[in-house]
Coordinates of N, CA and C in Angstrom, one line a residue:
X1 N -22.1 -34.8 -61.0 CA -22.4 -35.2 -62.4 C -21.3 -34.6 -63.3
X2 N -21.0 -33.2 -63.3 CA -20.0 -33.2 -63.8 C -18.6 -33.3 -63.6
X3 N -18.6 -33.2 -62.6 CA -17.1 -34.5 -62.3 C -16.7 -35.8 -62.8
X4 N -18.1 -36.2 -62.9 CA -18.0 -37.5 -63.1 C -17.7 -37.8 -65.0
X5 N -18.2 -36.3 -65.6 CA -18.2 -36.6 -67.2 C -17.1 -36.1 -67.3
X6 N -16.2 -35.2 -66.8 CA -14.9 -34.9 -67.1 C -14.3 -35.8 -67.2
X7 N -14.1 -37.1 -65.8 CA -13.1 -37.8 -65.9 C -13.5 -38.9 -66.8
X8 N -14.6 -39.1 -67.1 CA -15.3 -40.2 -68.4 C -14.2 -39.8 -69.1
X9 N -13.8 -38.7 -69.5 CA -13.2 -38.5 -71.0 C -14.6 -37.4 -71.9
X10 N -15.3 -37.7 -71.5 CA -16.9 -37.5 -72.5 C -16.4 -35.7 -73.3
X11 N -16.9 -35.6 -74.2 CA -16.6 -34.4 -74.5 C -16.9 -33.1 -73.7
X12 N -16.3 -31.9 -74.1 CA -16.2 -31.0 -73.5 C -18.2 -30.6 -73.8
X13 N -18.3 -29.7 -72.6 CA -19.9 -29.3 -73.4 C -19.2 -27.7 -73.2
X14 N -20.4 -27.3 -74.6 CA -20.0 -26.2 -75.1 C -20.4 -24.7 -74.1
X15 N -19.6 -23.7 -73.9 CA -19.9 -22.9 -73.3 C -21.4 -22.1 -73.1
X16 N -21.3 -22.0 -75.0 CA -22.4 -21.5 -75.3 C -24.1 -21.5 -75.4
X17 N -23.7 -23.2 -75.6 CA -24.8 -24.4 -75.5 C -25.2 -23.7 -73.9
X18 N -24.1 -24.5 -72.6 CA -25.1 -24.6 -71.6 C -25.7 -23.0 -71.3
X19 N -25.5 -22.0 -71.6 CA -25.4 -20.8 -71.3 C -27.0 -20.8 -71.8
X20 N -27.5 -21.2 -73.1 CA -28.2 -21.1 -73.8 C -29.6 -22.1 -73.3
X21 N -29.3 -23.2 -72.9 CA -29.8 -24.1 -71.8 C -30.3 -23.4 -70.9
X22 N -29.5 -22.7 -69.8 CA -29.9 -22.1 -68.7 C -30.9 -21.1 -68.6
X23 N -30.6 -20.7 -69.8 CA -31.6 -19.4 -70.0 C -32.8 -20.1 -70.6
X24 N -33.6 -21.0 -71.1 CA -34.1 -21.4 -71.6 C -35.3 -21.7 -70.3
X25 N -36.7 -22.2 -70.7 CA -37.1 -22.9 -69.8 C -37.0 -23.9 -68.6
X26 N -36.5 -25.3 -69.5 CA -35.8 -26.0 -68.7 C -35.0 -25.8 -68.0
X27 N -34.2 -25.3 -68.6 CA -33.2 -24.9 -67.8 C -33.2 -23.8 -66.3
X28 N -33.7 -23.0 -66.4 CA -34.9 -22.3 -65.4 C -35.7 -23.1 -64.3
X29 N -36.5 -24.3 -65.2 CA -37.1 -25.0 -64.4 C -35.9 -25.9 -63.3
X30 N -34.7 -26.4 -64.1 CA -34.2 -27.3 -63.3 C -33.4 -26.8 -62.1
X31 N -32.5 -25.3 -62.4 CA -32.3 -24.9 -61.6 C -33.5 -24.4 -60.2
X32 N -34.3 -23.9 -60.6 CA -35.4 -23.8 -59.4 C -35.9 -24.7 -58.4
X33 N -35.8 -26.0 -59.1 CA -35.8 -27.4 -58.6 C -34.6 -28.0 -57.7
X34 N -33.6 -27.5 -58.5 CA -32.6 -27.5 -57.6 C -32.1 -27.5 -56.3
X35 N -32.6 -25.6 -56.6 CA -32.6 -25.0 -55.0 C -33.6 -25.3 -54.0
X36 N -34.6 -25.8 -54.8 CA -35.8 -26.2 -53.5 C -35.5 -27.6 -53.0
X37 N -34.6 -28.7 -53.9 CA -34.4 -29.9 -53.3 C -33.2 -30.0 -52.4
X38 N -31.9 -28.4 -52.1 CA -31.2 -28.2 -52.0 C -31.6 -27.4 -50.4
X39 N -32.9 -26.6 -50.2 CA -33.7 -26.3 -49.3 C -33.8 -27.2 -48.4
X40 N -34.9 -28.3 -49.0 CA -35.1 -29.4 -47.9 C -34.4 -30.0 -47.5
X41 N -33.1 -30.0 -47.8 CA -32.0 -31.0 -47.6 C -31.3 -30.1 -46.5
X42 N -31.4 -28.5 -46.5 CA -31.0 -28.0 -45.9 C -31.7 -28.4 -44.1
X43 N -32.9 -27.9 -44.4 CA -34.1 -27.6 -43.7 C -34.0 -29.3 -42.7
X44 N -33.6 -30.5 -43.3 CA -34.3 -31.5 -42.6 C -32.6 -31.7 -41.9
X45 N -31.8 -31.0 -42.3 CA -30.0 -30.9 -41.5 C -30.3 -30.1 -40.5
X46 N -31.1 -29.4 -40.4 CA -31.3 -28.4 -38.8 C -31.5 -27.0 -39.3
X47 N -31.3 -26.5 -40.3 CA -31.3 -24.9 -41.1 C -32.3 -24.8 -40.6
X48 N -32.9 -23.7 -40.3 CA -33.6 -22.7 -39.5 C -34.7 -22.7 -41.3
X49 N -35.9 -23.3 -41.0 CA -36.7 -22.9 -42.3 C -36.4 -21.5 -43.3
X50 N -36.9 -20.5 -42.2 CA -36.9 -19.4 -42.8 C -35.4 -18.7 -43.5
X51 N -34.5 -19.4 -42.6 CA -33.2 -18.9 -43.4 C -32.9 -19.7 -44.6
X52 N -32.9 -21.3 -44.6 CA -32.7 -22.3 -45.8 C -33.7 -21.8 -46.7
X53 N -35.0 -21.0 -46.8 CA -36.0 -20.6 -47.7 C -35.1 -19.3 -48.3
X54 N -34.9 -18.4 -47.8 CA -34.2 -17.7 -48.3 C -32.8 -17.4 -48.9
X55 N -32.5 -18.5 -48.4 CA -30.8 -18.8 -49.2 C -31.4 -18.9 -50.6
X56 N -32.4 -20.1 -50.8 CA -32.9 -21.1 -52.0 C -32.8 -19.9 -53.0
X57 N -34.1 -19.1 -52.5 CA -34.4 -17.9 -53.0 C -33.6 -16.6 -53.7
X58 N -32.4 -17.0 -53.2 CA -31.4 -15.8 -53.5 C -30.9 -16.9 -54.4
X59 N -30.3 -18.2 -54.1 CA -29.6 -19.3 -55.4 C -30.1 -18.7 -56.9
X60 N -31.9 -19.2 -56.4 CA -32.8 -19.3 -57.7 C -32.2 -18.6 -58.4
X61 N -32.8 -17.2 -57.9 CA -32.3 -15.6 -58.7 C -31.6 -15.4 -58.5
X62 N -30.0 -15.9 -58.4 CA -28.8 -15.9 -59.0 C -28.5 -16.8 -60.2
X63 N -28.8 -17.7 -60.4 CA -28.7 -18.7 -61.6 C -29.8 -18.6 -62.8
X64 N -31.3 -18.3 -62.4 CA -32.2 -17.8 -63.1 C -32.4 -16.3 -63.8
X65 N -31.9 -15.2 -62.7 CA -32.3 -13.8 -62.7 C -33.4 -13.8 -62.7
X66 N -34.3 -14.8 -61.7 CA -35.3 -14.0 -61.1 C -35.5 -13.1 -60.1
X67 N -36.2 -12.5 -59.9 CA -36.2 -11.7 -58.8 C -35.8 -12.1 -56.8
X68 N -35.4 -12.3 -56.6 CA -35.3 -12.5 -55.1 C -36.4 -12.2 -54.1
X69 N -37.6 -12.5 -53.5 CA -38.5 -12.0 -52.8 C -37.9 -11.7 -51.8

């Protein structure tokens, strides 16, 4: 998706904005979403559950700064 708005032309988005996004709820939310729709995709390619669960896990709380279980 953002490849795709680069080459549109579309305006630049602001550093600060997405930074401010991310940390926000939604933004929280979507990343979390992310990694678990990035999980199953793993998980149904052959990834070993418990390892694809834990990768997700480490993504999350890398992008969110939640805690990693």
């Amino acid at each position: 998706m953002g490849l795709a708005r680069h080459l549109s032309g579309a305006p630049a988005v602001d550093p600060a904005e997405a930074a401010a996004w991310m940390a926000a709820e939604d933004g929280r939310r979507f990343m979390s979403m992310s990694s678990e729709g990035w999980c199953r995709a793993s998980i149904d390619a052959g990834t070993d559950e418990v390892v694809a669960r834990a990768a997700a896990e480490r993504t999350t709380a890398a992008y969110t700064g939640a805690p990693a279980t």
